[in-house]
PDB file of C-alpha atoms in Angstrom:
ATOM      1  CA  THR A   1      20.264 -10.239  -1.070  1.00 35.00           C
ATOM      2  CA  ARG A   2      18.301 -11.841  -3.876  1.00 42.00           C
ATOM      3  CA  GLY A   3      15.297 -12.192  -1.597  1.00 58.00           C
ATOM      4  CA  GLY A   4      14.076  -8.693  -2.366  1.00 60.00           C
ATOM      5  CA  GLY A   5      14.025  -9.116  -6.125  1.00 58.00           C
ATOM      6  CA  GLY A   6      17.484  -7.903  -7.101  1.00 59.00           C
ATOM      7  CA  GLY A   7      19.408  -4.644  -6.937  1.00 67.00           C
ATOM      8  CA  GLY A   8      20.964  -5.567  -3.594  1.00 78.00           C
ATOM      9  CA  ALA A   9      17.724  -4.788  -1.733  1.00 92.00           C
ATOM     10  CA  ASP A  10      16.001  -7.192   0.634  1.00 95.00           C
ATOM     11  CA  ILE A  11      12.499  -5.689   0.266  1.00 97.00           C
ATOM     12  CA  THR A  12      10.259  -5.195  -2.759  1.00 98.00           C
ATOM     13  CA  ILE A  13       7.402  -2.702  -2.459  1.00 98.00           C
ATOM     14  CA  LEU A  14       4.336  -3.482  -4.580  1.00 98.00           C
ATOM     15  CA  TYR A  15       2.969   0.023  -5.145  1.00 98.00           C
ATOM     16  CA  SER A  16      -0.716   0.663  -5.930  1.00 98.00           C
ATOM     17  CA  HIS A  17      -1.305   4.285  -6.897  1.00 96.00           C
ATOM     18  CA  ALA A  18      -4.167   6.700  -6.265  1.00 93.00           C
ATOM     19  CA  ASN A  19      -7.074   7.504  -8.576  1.00 92.00           C
ATOM     20  CA  ALA A  20      -5.758  10.581 -10.428  1.00 87.00           C
ATOM     21  CA  GLU A  21      -2.370   8.995 -11.125  1.00 90.00           C
ATOM     22  CA  ASP A  22      -0.659   6.590 -13.480  1.00 92.00           C
ATOM     23  CA  LEU A  23       2.841   5.204 -13.890  1.00 93.00           C
ATOM     24  CA  GLY A  24       3.969   8.318 -15.724  1.00 92.00           C
ATOM     25  CA  ASN A  25       3.491  10.700 -12.817  1.00 92.00           C
ATOM     26  CA  ILE A  26       4.322   8.372  -9.933  1.00 93.00           C
ATOM     27  CA  TYR A  27       7.680   7.309 -11.375  1.00 95.00           C
ATOM     28  CA  PRO A  28       9.724  10.095  -9.671  1.00 92.00           C
ATOM     29  CA  TRP A  29       8.124   9.273  -6.312  1.00 92.00           C
ATOM     30  CA  CYS A  30       8.725   5.542  -6.668  1.00 94.00           C
ATOM     31  CA  LYS A  31      12.328   6.191  -7.648  1.00 94.00           C
ATOM     32  CA  PHE A  32      12.739   8.436  -4.603  1.00 92.00           C
ATOM     33  CA  LEU A  33      11.357   5.717  -2.311  1.00 94.00           C
ATOM     34  CA  SER A  34      13.675   3.136  -3.844  1.00 96.00           C
ATOM     35  CA  LYS A  35      16.748   5.320  -3.436  1.00 94.00           C
ATOM     36  CA  THR A  36      15.955   6.612   0.049  1.00 94.00           C
ATOM     37  CA  LEU A  37      14.716   3.373   1.608  1.00 96.00           C
ATOM     38  CA  ARG A  38      17.052   1.065  -0.370  1.00 95.00           C
ATOM     39  CA  VAL A  39      14.167  -1.057  -1.589  1.00 97.00           C
ATOM     40  CA  ASN A  40      12.922  -2.288  -4.944  1.00 97.00           C
ATOM     41  CA  VAL A  41       9.629  -0.758  -6.078  1.00 98.00           C
ATOM     42  CA  PHE A  42       7.275  -2.574  -8.460  1.00 98.00           C
ATOM     43  CA  ALA A  43       4.490  -0.316  -9.717  1.00 97.00           C
ATOM     44  CA  TYR A  44       1.693  -1.080 -12.154  1.00 96.00           C
ATOM     45  CA  ASP A  45      -1.345   0.572 -13.746  1.00 94.00           C
ATOM     46  CA  TYR A  46      -4.918  -0.537 -13.242  1.00 94.00           C
ATOM     47  CA  THR A  47      -6.960  -1.558 -16.269  1.00 92.00           C
ATOM     48  CA  GLY A  48      -8.452   1.717 -17.516  1.00 91.00           C
ATOM     49  CA  TYR A  49      -5.406   3.806 -16.558  1.00 90.00           C
ATOM     50  CA  GLY A  50      -2.275   4.814 -18.473  1.00 86.00           C
ATOM     51  CA  LEU A  51      -1.712   2.761 -21.617  1.00 79.00           C
ATOM     52  CA  ALA A  52      -4.746   0.642 -20.727  1.00 70.00           C
ATOM     53  CA  SER A  53      -7.074   3.658 -20.604  1.00 70.00           C
ATOM     54  CA  SER A  54      -9.163   2.432 -23.535  1.00 69.00           C
ATOM     55  CA  GLU A  55     -11.048   0.169 -21.131  1.00 78.00           C
ATOM     56  CA  GLU A  56     -13.399   1.162 -18.311  1.00 85.00           C
ATOM     57  CA  PRO A  57     -11.848   0.515 -14.872  1.00 88.00           C
ATOM     58  CA  THR A  58     -13.696  -1.809 -12.489  1.00 94.00           C
ATOM     59  CA  GLU A  59     -13.160  -3.047  -8.956  1.00 95.00           C
ATOM     60  CA  GLU A  60     -12.707  -6.616 -10.201  1.00 96.00           C
ATOM     61  CA  ASP A  61     -10.075  -5.513 -12.733  1.00 95.00           C
ATOM     62  CA  CYS A  62      -8.126  -3.747  -9.978  1.00 96.00           C
ATOM     63  CA  TYR A  63      -8.041  -6.998  -8.008  1.00 97.00           C
ATOM     64  CA  ALA A  64      -7.005  -8.956 -11.102  1.00 96.00           C
ATOM     65  CA  ASP A  65      -4.259  -6.419 -11.842  1.00 96.00           C
ATOM     66  CA  ILE A  66      -2.662  -6.634  -8.404  1.00 97.00           C
ATOM     67  CA  ASP A  67      -3.011 -10.424  -8.476  1.00 97.00           C
ATOM     68  CA  ALA A  68      -1.073 -10.473 -11.762  1.00 97.00           C
ATOM     69  CA  ALA A  69       1.596  -8.127 -10.406  1.00 97.00           C
ATOM     70  CA  TYR A  70       1.983 -10.214  -7.251  1.00 98.00           C
ATOM     71  CA  ARG A  71       2.264 -13.467  -9.207  1.00 97.00           C
ATOM     72  CA  TYR A  72       4.980 -11.924 -11.362  1.00 97.00           C
ATOM     73  CA  ILE A  73       6.978 -10.785  -8.340  1.00 97.00           C
ATOM     74  CA  ARG A  74       6.621 -14.165  -6.638  1.00 97.00           C
ATOM     75  CA  GLN A  75       6.950 -16.572  -9.570  1.00 96.00           C
ATOM     76  CA  VAL A  76       9.132 -14.727 -12.093  1.00 96.00           C
ATOM     77  CA  LEU A  77      11.286 -12.545  -9.849  1.00 95.00           C
ATOM     78  CA  GLY A  78      11.331 -15.201  -7.131  1.00 96.00           C
ATOM     79  CA  VAL A  79      10.687 -12.843  -4.225  1.00 96.00           C
ATOM     80  CA  PRO A  80       9.429 -14.556  -1.025  1.00 96.00           C
ATOM     81  CA  ALA A  81       6.141 -13.275   0.393  1.00 96.00           C
ATOM     82  CA  ARG A  82       7.852 -12.087   3.583  1.00 96.00           C
ATOM     83  CA  ASN A  83      10.074  -9.777   1.487  1.00 97.00           C
ATOM     84  CA  ILE A  84       7.110  -8.062  -0.190  1.00 98.00           C
ATOM     85  CA  VAL A  85       5.483  -4.941   1.263  1.00 98.00           C
ATOM     86  CA  LEU A  86       2.195  -3.711  -0.180  1.00 99.00           C
ATOM     87  CA  TYR A  87       1.858   0.068  -0.463  1.00 98.00           C
ATOM     88  CA  GLY A  88      -1.574   1.476  -1.325  1.00 98.00           C
ATOM     89  CA  ARG A  89      -2.349   5.177  -1.586  1.00 95.00           C
ATOM     90  CA  SER A  90      -6.011   6.263  -1.517  1.00 95.00           C
ATOM     91  CA  LEU A  91      -7.663   4.150  -4.255  1.00 96.00           C
ATOM     92  CA  GLY A  92      -4.639   1.841  -4.068  1.00 97.00           C
ATOM     93  CA  SER A  93      -5.660   0.864  -0.552  1.00 97.00           C
ATOM     94  CA  GLY A  94      -8.457  -1.202  -2.133  1.00 97.00           C
ATOM     95  CA  PRO A  95      -6.373  -3.721  -4.088  1.00 98.00           C
ATOM     96  CA  SER A  96      -3.716  -3.677  -1.351  1.00 98.00           C
ATOM     97  CA  CYS A  97      -6.170  -4.661   1.410  1.00 98.00           C
ATOM     98  CA  TYR A  98      -7.699  -7.286  -0.863  1.00 97.00           C
ATOM     99  CA  LEU A  99      -4.325  -8.885  -1.614  1.00 98.00           C
ATOM    100  CA  ALA A 100      -3.139  -8.716   2.002  1.00 97.00           C
ATOM    101  CA  ALA A 101      -6.286 -10.546   3.099  1.00 96.00           C
ATOM    102  CA  ARG A 102      -6.240 -13.054   0.245  1.00 95.00           C
ATOM    103  CA  THR A 103      -2.655 -14.145   0.789  1.00 94.00           C
ATOM    104  CA  ALA A 104      -3.108 -14.412   4.550  1.00 90.00           C
ATOM    105  CA  ASP A 105      -6.485 -16.118   4.869  1.00 69.00           C
ATOM    106  CA  GLU A 106      -5.945 -19.873   4.799  1.00 57.00           C
ATOM    107  CA  SER A 107      -9.640 -20.601   4.334  1.00 48.00           C
ATOM    108  CA  GLY A 108      -9.976 -18.261   1.382  1.00 54.00           C
ATOM    109  CA  GLU A 109     -13.339 -17.064   2.702  1.00 58.00           C
ATOM    110  CA  SER A 110     -12.264 -13.437   3.175  1.00 59.00           C
ATOM    111  CA  THR A 111     -11.915 -12.741  -0.545  1.00 60.00           C
ATOM    112  CA  LYS A 112     -13.681 -15.729  -2.082  1.00 50.00           C
ATOM    113  CA  GLU A 113     -16.423 -13.728  -3.767  1.00 57.00           C
ATOM    114  CA  LYS A 114     -14.236 -10.789  -4.726  1.00 55.00           C
ATOM    115  CA  SER A 115     -11.366 -12.824  -6.153  1.00 45.00           C
ATOM    116  CA  GLN A 116     -13.137 -15.489  -8.190  1.00 45.00           C
ATOM    117  CA  ASP A 117     -13.145 -13.318 -11.321  1.00 45.00           C
ATOM    118  CA  SER A 118      -9.612 -11.996 -10.855  1.00 44.00           C
ATOM    119  CA  ASN A 119      -8.184 -15.496 -10.452  1.00 46.00           C
ATOM    120  CA  ALA A 120      -9.998 -16.909 -13.468  1.00 42.00           C
ATOM    121  CA  GLY A 121      -7.582 -17.980 -16.151  1.00 41.00           C
ATOM    122  CA  SER A 122      -4.537 -17.382 -13.997  1.00 42.00           C
ATOM    123  CA  GLY A 123      -3.144 -20.771 -14.950  1.00 40.00           C
ATOM    124  CA  SER A 124      -2.590 -21.723 -11.329  1.00 41.00           C
ATOM    125  CA  ASP A 125      -4.949 -23.137  -8.725  1.00 41.00           C
ATOM    126  CA  LYS A 126      -2.360 -22.908  -5.977  1.00 47.00           C
ATOM    127  CA  LYS A 127      -3.711 -20.942  -3.033  1.00 53.00           C
ATOM    128  CA  GLU A 128      -1.449 -18.260  -1.587  1.00 58.00           C
ATOM    129  CA  THR A 129      -1.570 -18.599   2.189  1.00 74.00           C
ATOM    130  CA  GLU A 130       1.677 -16.962   3.275  1.00 90.00           C
ATOM    131  CA  PRO A 131       1.114 -13.381   4.435  1.00 96.00           C
ATOM    132  CA  VAL A 132       3.167 -10.632   2.858  1.00 97.00           C
ATOM    133  CA  GLY A 133       5.902  -8.942   4.854  1.00 97.00           C
ATOM    134  CA  GLY A 134       3.919  -5.797   5.537  1.00 98.00           C
ATOM    135  CA  ILE A 135       1.318  -3.345   4.273  1.00 99.00           C
ATOM    136  CA  ILE A 136       1.385   0.462   4.197  1.00 98.00           C
ATOM    137  CA  LEU A 137      -1.880   2.311   3.614  1.00 98.00           C
ATOM    138  CA  HIS A 138      -1.647   6.019   2.812  1.00 95.00           C
ATOM    139  CA  ALA A 139      -4.929   7.968   3.058  1.00 93.00           C
ATOM    140  CA  PRO A 140      -7.040   4.794   2.807  1.00 96.00           C
ATOM    141  CA  PHE A 141     -10.813   4.531   2.973  1.00 95.00           C
ATOM    142  CA  ALA A 142     -12.916   2.022   4.904  1.00 92.00           C
ATOM    143  CA  SER A 143     -14.984   1.494   1.737  1.00 94.00           C
ATOM    144  CA  VAL A 144     -16.120   3.691  -1.147  1.00 86.00           C
ATOM    145  CA  TYR A 145     -19.668   4.226   0.130  1.00 86.00           C
ATOM    146  CA  ARG A 146     -18.399   5.068   3.601  1.00 90.00           C
ATOM    147  CA  VAL A 147     -16.588   8.100   2.156  1.00 86.00           C
ATOM    148  CA  VAL A 148     -19.956   9.751   1.483  1.00 80.00           C
ATOM    149  CA  VAL A 149     -22.345   7.865   3.794  1.00 79.00           C
ATOM    150  CA  GLU A 150     -21.884   7.142   7.481  1.00 79.00           C
ATOM    151  CA  THR A 151     -22.817   3.502   7.931  1.00 75.00           C
ATOM    152  CA  GLY A 152     -21.851   0.760  10.309  1.00 75.00           C
ATOM    153  CA  CYS A 153     -22.090  -1.976   7.700  1.00 78.00           C
ATOM    154  CA  THR A 154     -21.099  -2.669   4.117  1.00 81.00           C
ATOM    155  CA  LEU A 155     -24.060  -1.762   1.940  1.00 76.00           C
ATOM    156  CA  PRO A 156     -25.089  -3.697  -1.188  1.00 83.00           C
ATOM    157  CA  GLY A 157     -23.124  -2.464  -4.178  1.00 82.00           C
ATOM    158  CA  ASP A 158     -20.320  -0.961  -2.085  1.00 86.00           C
ATOM    159  CA  LYS A 159     -16.835  -1.042  -3.616  1.00 93.00           C
ATOM    160  CA  PHE A 160     -13.435  -1.864  -2.125  1.00 94.00           C
ATOM    161  CA  PRO A 161     -14.659  -2.911   1.355  1.00 94.00           C
ATOM    162  CA  ASN A 162     -11.275  -2.497   3.044  1.00 96.00           C
ATOM    163  CA  ILE A 163     -12.901  -2.578   6.462  1.00 95.00           C
ATOM    164  CA  ASP A 164     -14.127  -6.122   5.779  1.00 94.00           C
ATOM    165  CA  PHE A 165     -10.743  -7.311   4.514  1.00 96.00           C
ATOM    166  CA  ALA A 166      -8.897  -5.747   7.472  1.00 96.00           C
ATOM    167  CA  GLN A 167      -9.877  -8.458   9.962  1.00 94.00           C
ATOM    168  CA  PHE A 168      -8.102 -11.083   7.838  1.00 96.00           C
ATOM    169  CA  ILE A 169      -4.795  -9.215   7.483  1.00 97.00           C
ATOM    170  CA  ARG A 170      -1.922 -11.066   9.168  1.00 96.00           C
ATOM    171  CA  SER A 171       0.910  -8.704   8.247  1.00 97.00           C
ATOM    172  CA  PRO A 172       2.229  -5.632  10.076  1.00 98.00           C
ATOM    173  CA  LEU A 173       0.057  -2.682   9.016  1.00 98.00           C
ATOM    174  CA  MET A 174       1.171   0.963   8.986  1.00 97.00           C
ATOM    175  CA  LEU A 175      -1.400   3.704   8.379  1.00 96.00           C
ATOM    176  CA  ILE A 176      -0.560   7.214   7.139  1.00 94.00           C
ATOM    177  CA  HIS A 177      -3.170   9.983   7.087  1.00 93.00           C
ATOM    178  CA  GLY A 178      -3.466  13.756   7.343  1.00 91.00           C
ATOM    179  CA  THR A 179      -5.923  14.927   9.995  1.00 91.00           C
ATOM    180  CA  GLU A 180      -7.320  17.620   7.647  1.00 91.00           C
ATOM    181  CA  ASP A 181      -8.000  15.266   4.748  1.00 91.00           C
ATOM    182  CA  LYS A 182     -11.224  16.553   3.144  1.00 90.00           C
ATOM    183  CA  ILE A 183     -11.433  13.797   0.513  1.00 92.00           C
ATOM    184  CA  VAL A 184     -11.051  10.749   2.744  1.00 92.00           C
ATOM    185  CA  PRO A 185     -11.357  11.786   6.420  1.00 89.00           C
ATOM    186  CA  HIS A 186      -8.631  10.378   8.643  1.00 91.00           C
ATOM    187  CA  GLU A 187     -11.311   8.633  10.711  1.00 92.00           C
ATOM    188  CA  HIS A 188     -11.274   5.988   7.985  1.00 93.00           C
ATOM    189  CA  SER A 189      -7.736   5.065   9.001  1.00 94.00           C
ATOM    190  CA  GLU A 190      -8.826   4.923  12.616  1.00 95.00           C
ATOM    191  CA  GLN A 191     -11.636   2.523  11.680  1.00 95.00           C
ATOM    192  CA  LEU A 192      -9.223   0.303   9.769  1.00 96.00           C
ATOM    193  CA  LEU A 193      -6.771   0.341  12.660  1.00 96.00           C
ATOM    194  CA  ALA A 194      -9.510  -0.770  15.039  1.00 95.00           C
ATOM    195  CA  ALA A 195     -10.564  -3.573  12.676  1.00 96.00           C
ATOM    196  CA  VAL A 196      -7.092  -5.096  12.375  1.00 96.00           C
ATOM    197  CA  ASN A 197      -5.873  -7.684  14.864  1.00 96.00           C
ATOM    198  CA  PRO A 198      -3.919  -5.787  17.566  1.00 96.00           C
ATOM    199  CA  ASN A 199      -0.925  -8.067  17.001  1.00 96.00           C
ATOM    200  CA  HIS A 200      -0.540  -6.662  13.491  1.00 97.00           C
ATOM    201  CA  ARG A 201      -0.955  -2.949  14.233  1.00 97.00           C
ATOM    202  CA  ALA A 202       2.179  -0.891  13.684  1.00 96.00           C
ATOM    203  CA  LEU A 203       2.661   2.687  14.864  1.00 94.00           C
ATOM    204  CA  PRO A 204       0.485   4.874  12.591  1.00 95.00           C
ATOM    205  CA  LEU A 205       1.455   8.290  11.279  1.00 91.00           C
ATOM    206  CA  PHE A 206      -1.452  10.721  11.696  1.00 91.00           C
ATOM    207  CA  ILE A 207      -0.185  14.196  10.805  1.00 88.00           C
ATOM    208  CA  GLU A 208      -1.868  17.335  12.127  1.00 87.00           C
ATOM    209  CA  GLY A 209      -2.877  19.889   9.508  1.00 87.00           C
ATOM    210  CA  MET A 210      -2.153  17.765   6.446  1.00 88.00           C
ATOM    211  CA  GLY A 211      -4.665  16.931   3.704  1.00 86.00           C
ATOM    212  CA  HIS A 212      -5.142  14.171   1.137  1.00 87.00           C
ATOM    213  CA  ASN A 213      -2.408  14.957  -1.391  1.00 82.00           C
ATOM    214  CA  ASN A 214       0.194  17.031   0.433  1.00 80.00           C
ATOM    215  CA  VAL A 215       1.579  14.644   3.062  1.00 72.00           C
ATOM    216  CA  HIS A 216       4.400  13.019   1.123  1.00 69.00           C
ATOM    217  CA  PRO A 217       5.616  16.104  -0.808  1.00 68.00           C
ATOM    218  CA  LEU A 218       5.546  18.558   2.110  1.00 71.00           C
ATOM    219  CA  ILE A 219       6.952  16.551   5.023  1.00 77.00           C
ATOM    220  CA  ARG A 220       9.074  14.094   3.097  1.00 81.00           C
ATOM    221  CA  PRO A 221      11.862  13.717   5.715  1.00 85.00           C
ATOM    222  CA  LEU A 222       9.446  12.631   8.456  1.00 86.00           C
ATOM    223  CA  PHE A 223       7.467  10.552   5.972  1.00 88.00           C
ATOM    224  CA  VAL A 224      10.370   8.419   4.798  1.00 91.00           C
ATOM    225  CA  ASP A 225      11.877   8.263   8.288  1.00 93.00           C
ATOM    226  CA  ARG A 226       8.713   6.678   9.677  1.00 95.00           C
ATOM    227  CA  ILE A 227       8.365   4.280   6.740  1.00 96.00           C
ATOM    228  CA  GLY A 228      12.012   3.353   7.198  1.00 96.00           C
ATOM    229  CA  GLN A 229      11.359   2.668  10.880  1.00 96.00           C
ATOM    230  CA  PHE A 230       8.410   0.449   9.964  1.00 97.00           C
ATOM    231  CA  LEU A 231      10.449  -1.543   7.445  1.00 98.00           C
ATOM    232  CA  ARG A 232      13.338  -1.871   9.859  1.00 96.00           C
ATOM    233  CA  GLU A 233      11.351  -2.955  12.903  1.00 95.00           C
ATOM    234  CA  LYS A 234       8.414  -4.851  11.407  1.00 96.00           C
ATOM    235  CA  VAL A 235       9.633  -6.296   8.118  1.00 96.00           C
ATOM    236  CA  ARG A 236      13.403  -6.677   8.084  1.00 94.00           C
ATOM    237  CA  GLY A 237      13.282  -8.101  11.598  1.00 85.00           C
ATOM    238  CA  LYS A 238      11.122 -10.973  10.369  1.00 85.00           C
ATOM    239  CA  ILE A 239      13.285 -11.507   7.290  1.00 87.00           C
ATOM    240  CA  ALA A 240      16.303 -11.849   9.561  1.00 78.00           C
ATOM    241  CA  GLY A 241      14.368 -14.054  11.984  1.00 72.00           C
ATOM    242  CA  ASN A 242      14.319 -11.397  14.705  1.00 58.00           C
ATOM    243  CA  ASP A 243      10.683 -10.351  15.025  1.00 55.00           C
ATOM    244  CA  SER A 244      10.323  -7.102  16.979  1.00 49.00           C
ATOM    245  CA  SER A 245       6.567  -6.789  16.656  1.00 46.00           C
ATOM    246  CA  GLY A 246       5.813  -4.529  19.591  1.00 40.00           C
ATOM    247  CA  LYS A 247       2.432  -2.872  19.612  1.00 38.00           C
ATOM    248  CA  GLY A 248       2.219   0.838  18.796  1.00 35.00           C
ATOM    249  CA  VAL A 249      -0.214   3.621  19.548  1.00 32.00           C
ATOM    250  CA  GLY A 250      -1.276   6.594  17.478  1.00 30.00           C
ATOM    251  CA  TRP A 251       0.627   9.863  17.530  1.00 31.00           C
ATOM    252  CA  SER A 252       0.645  13.042  15.498  1.00 34.00           C
ATOM    253  CA  THR A 253       3.118  15.720  14.514  1.00 36.00           C
ATOM    254  CA  ASP A 254       2.361  19.411  14.216  1.00 39.00           C
ATOM    255  CA  VAL A 255       3.395  20.800  10.827  1.00 36.00           C
ATOM    256  CA  ALA A 256       4.401  24.136  12.347  1.00 38.00           C
ATOM    257  CA  ASP A 257       6.946  22.294  14.473  1.00 39.00           C
ATOM    258  CA  LEU A 258       8.323  20.600  11.368  1.00 34.00           C
ATOM    259  CA  VAL A 259       8.711  23.972   9.650  1.00 34.00           C
ATOM    260  CA  ALA A 260      10.498  25.377  12.688  1.00 37.00           C
ATOM    261  CA  ARG A 261      12.918  22.456  12.649  1.00 35.00           C
ATOM    262  CA  GLY A 262      13.522  22.765   8.910  1.00 34.00           C
ATOM    263  CA  CYS A 263      11.924  19.420   8.128  1.00 33.00           C
ATOM    264  CA  VAL A 264       9.614  20.568   5.335  1.00 31.00           C
ATOM    265  CA  ALA A 265      10.795  19.590   1.862  1.00 31.00           C
ATOM    266  CA  SER A 266       9.831  21.079  -1.490  1.00 28.00           C
ATOM    267  CA  PRO A 267       7.073  19.289  -3.406  1.00 29.00           C
ATOM    268  CA  ILE A 268       8.324  16.648  -5.811  1.00 29.00           C
ATOM    269  CA  ALA A 269       8.262  17.710  -9.482  1.00 28.00           C
ATOM    270  CA  MET A 270       5.750  15.564 -11.382  1.00 27.00           C
ATOM    271  CA  PRO A 271       5.965  15.215 -15.194  1.00 29.00           C
ATOM    272  CA  HIS A 272       2.922  15.154 -17.435  1.00 28.00           C
ATOM    273  CA  PRO A 273       1.161  11.739 -17.179  1.00 31.00           C
ATOM    274  CA  LEU A 274       2.581   9.492 -19.877  1.00 32.00           C
ATOM    275  CA  GLY A 275       1.314   6.012 -19.143  1.00 37.00           C
ATOM    276  CA  HIS A 276       4.132   3.477 -19.030  1.00 42.00           C
ATOM    277  CA  PRO A 277       4.099  -0.323 -18.890  1.00 49.00           C
ATOM    278  CA  PRO A 278       4.673  -1.867 -15.446  1.00 56.00           C
ATOM    279  CA  ARG A 279       8.261  -1.589 -14.397  1.00 56.00           C
ATOM    280  CA  MET A 280      10.590  -2.465 -11.575  1.00 66.00           C
ATOM    281  CA  ILE A 281      12.828   0.122  -9.958  1.00 66.00           C
ATOM    282  CA  THR A 282      15.655  -1.641  -8.160  1.00 65.00           C
ATOM    283  CA  ALA A 283      18.090  -0.276  -5.632  1.00 62.00           C
ATOM    284  CA  ALA A 284      20.838  -0.868  -8.213  1.00 58.00           C
ATOM    285  CA  ASP A 285      19.233   1.731 -10.509  1.00 67.00           C
ATOM    286  CA  GLN A 286      20.049   4.528  -8.093  1.00 57.00           C
TER     287      GLN A 286
END
C-alpha cells in the first residue's frame, strides 16, 4: 500500500541510531530490517554526526533532526502517523521518546520546553497530536544522568529524560535489552516499562547474557522474529482496523538455548563509517 511510504510496504520505520554510529555503518542493518520485515526504513544522522560532523552535537539538535525527518515522512512522503514506527537504539532512544511523546500529547506540555527550539523556523505551527503507530527502544536509558547516578528524579542539567516522556506515550512500546548490558543496565528498560501506561506496553525482549552491542548481530533470528510479531500484532492490526492490543509481560531467552537450537547468526559485516545523507530504504529496493 502507499500508506507505508512506497515500495509496497505498509510500515515505515524512522530509525534513530546509537552514539558511535552514522548512516555509513548502519546502512547494512537498515537494509536487512527492510528486507526481512518488509518495511520501509528512513534513517538520518544527527547534527554533529556523519557529513554534519563539523558541528557539535546537542540534545536540542537531536530533537530538531528527528522533527525534520518526521515532517518529511508525513508531509512529503505522505505516510500517515499510524503507519510510522519509531526505532531508537541507545542514544536514539532519546529523540524517539521525545517524538513519541510530542506527537501523542494533545496539550503539548510533555515536550513544550524541550521542543520550542527544535520547532523554531519549521514553517508550520500545526500541532501533531496523532500518535505514531509504534515505538521500539533497543538498549534505551531512562536519562543520561541516570546511567551514572542512581536518582529517583530528573536532576537539573540532565539530558534526554526518556523516563519523563514515557508517561505521555500513547503508542505500543516494545523494549529490547540484554541483561548483561554494562553500558546501559537493563534496569533502565524496566523503569521505562513501568512508566508507560499499561495499555501501551507490548511484550518486551529481555535477553539473558547479552550486552549493549551484541544483541542484534548474535541472535538475529529471534530478534527479527519478535520485532515482526510486534509489528504484526500491535501496528498492522491498527492499520487494518483490527486492534489486538493485549497486554504482555516480560520474558527472557537463554543464549545457550539459542546456540543449541542453531538460532545464533553471524555478526553483520559493517563497512567503514562514511557519512551519507538521509535516505529511504524501501521494500522495493530488496
